[in-house]
Structures are given as structure tokens and as C-alpha cells.
């Protein structure tokens, strides 16, 4: 059984992002980059399934600039068997990534695709769902528990009313939530082993996919600074401020 795990290179979650002075986007010059935390959980889950003997091969995939190879090497250090980089300098939007992944699904024929529910840079939460639609595969999003047996995946997901359990026929798309697992610490010996693992580099043209952006970012601005709090003498004054100043009641 083969598992495909897409991973994205994003600004590290510990870094405080800064908006460019011309408001065209976020400044990523000389900023620490790392694997999207949700994708790290996806890689960990795929490796755990392999350790259980359910999965035979874990393939990590990334789309983007040359430096994404570092993210793929991290995935291989966690336990992925090989990596595929779809290299492009274009700004990749969720639909373009989903199309690239669809082409790779057709090429590799995995039985399971596990990816993070969203990336922490754009928070789109669209790629997994779009991939499932394009590839005509069943999907289970926001997984907090995954069990694979007898050609089906049983996925427990958190919903507003509690927990929902879905059973989907493989091949399928699963997106991971934070509570699915705790990714392992990557050790130095595994980092060294990852350098010797196979990493293929493709171009979008090789897959026959047009990745030209369909959306245009008009402006990126920082949120307004939060004002200081105000103490009120009694409930009547609080209600008055909520009604007349905040206009929330």
C-alpha cells in the first residue's frame, strides 16, 4: 500500500511575520522556514501506519521553489521513503497545487493521500478538498484518529457536536487535525540517512498542469493595534458602552 503525503514550506510558526512596506505581501527574506505543522502531523501518521505494517511506501511531495527540497528531506528524516519536488517559482494557489497533486496521484497510484488540513501561511483549508473533487476520491477532513483495514479507512473527526466517525473506501483523501498525533523528534542519524534517499524533481509542464495564479492579492496590511481596556463602574455603564460604542447589542 502506497501513501502520498504533500508537505508545504512555510514561515516557521515561532516567527512573528512582518508585512512588506509596499503592502504587497509578507516579508520572508532571511526568515526561518520550516514544514507546515499540519503536514508534519500527516507525515508522522503515514510513518506510523508503515510501522504498523499497513503501509509499504510513504512518498513525500512538495510544490514550490528549490528550497522545498529541505522540507522534503525533513519529511524523509521523519520516515518517508522518497520525495518528489514539483519545482516552480510561480505563486502557487490551492487549485494549482490540487491539480499538481492530482497529476501525481494519476502517476503514482497511491491508496491513501494524507495532508494537513491547512497551511499556517494562507489558512486556505482548500487543497485537500479540491484534490478529492478533481481525483473523484472520497474524503475525510480534520482527522483526529485514522485506522486502516480491509481496504477502508475509518476516520474520527471533531465536529461542533462532538466526534463523527466516517468509513471511506480506499483510495481516499484524509486531512489531518492537530489532535491526530505528536510528530516525533528528528534525530541526527535519520537526517543523515534522509540525504541518501531518492528525491525526484519535476516541473509543472512535465505533469501537464498550468499553475498560473487565478487570484490577485490587492493589499496585505497588519491588523489595527488593540486599544486599551476600560473599567466601568457598574452593569448599566457596561451595557451602555456595548450598545452605543461597540454596537454589539
Short mmCIF file of C-alpha atoms in Angstrom, two decimals, residues 62-67 69 85-89 201-205:
data_model
loop_
_atom_site.label_atom_id
_atom_site.label_comp_id
_atom_site.label_asym_id
_atom_site.label_seq_id
_atom_site.Cartn_x
_atom_site.Cartn_y
_atom_site.Cartn_z
CA UNK A 62 6.22 19.36 -2.21
CA UNK A 63 5.43 22.08 -4.76
CA UNK A 64 7.39 25.31 -4.95
CA UNK A 65 10.89 26.73 -5.08
CA UNK A 66 14.17 24.77 -4.97
CA UNK A 67 14.48 25.28 -1.19
CA UNK A 69 13.96 20.15 -1.02
CA UNK A 85 9.52 18.12 -5.78
CA UNK A 86 7.41 19.92 -8.36
CA UNK A 87 9.69 22.89 -8.84
CA UNK A 88 8.31 26.28 -9.86
CA UNK A 89 8.86 29.93 -8.96
CA UNK A 201 12.49 16.92 -9.33
CA UNK A 202 9.72 17.64 -11.85
CA UNK A 203 8.31 20.77 -13.46
CA UNK A 204 4.57 21.61 -13.75
CA UNK A 205 4.96 21.26 -17.54
#
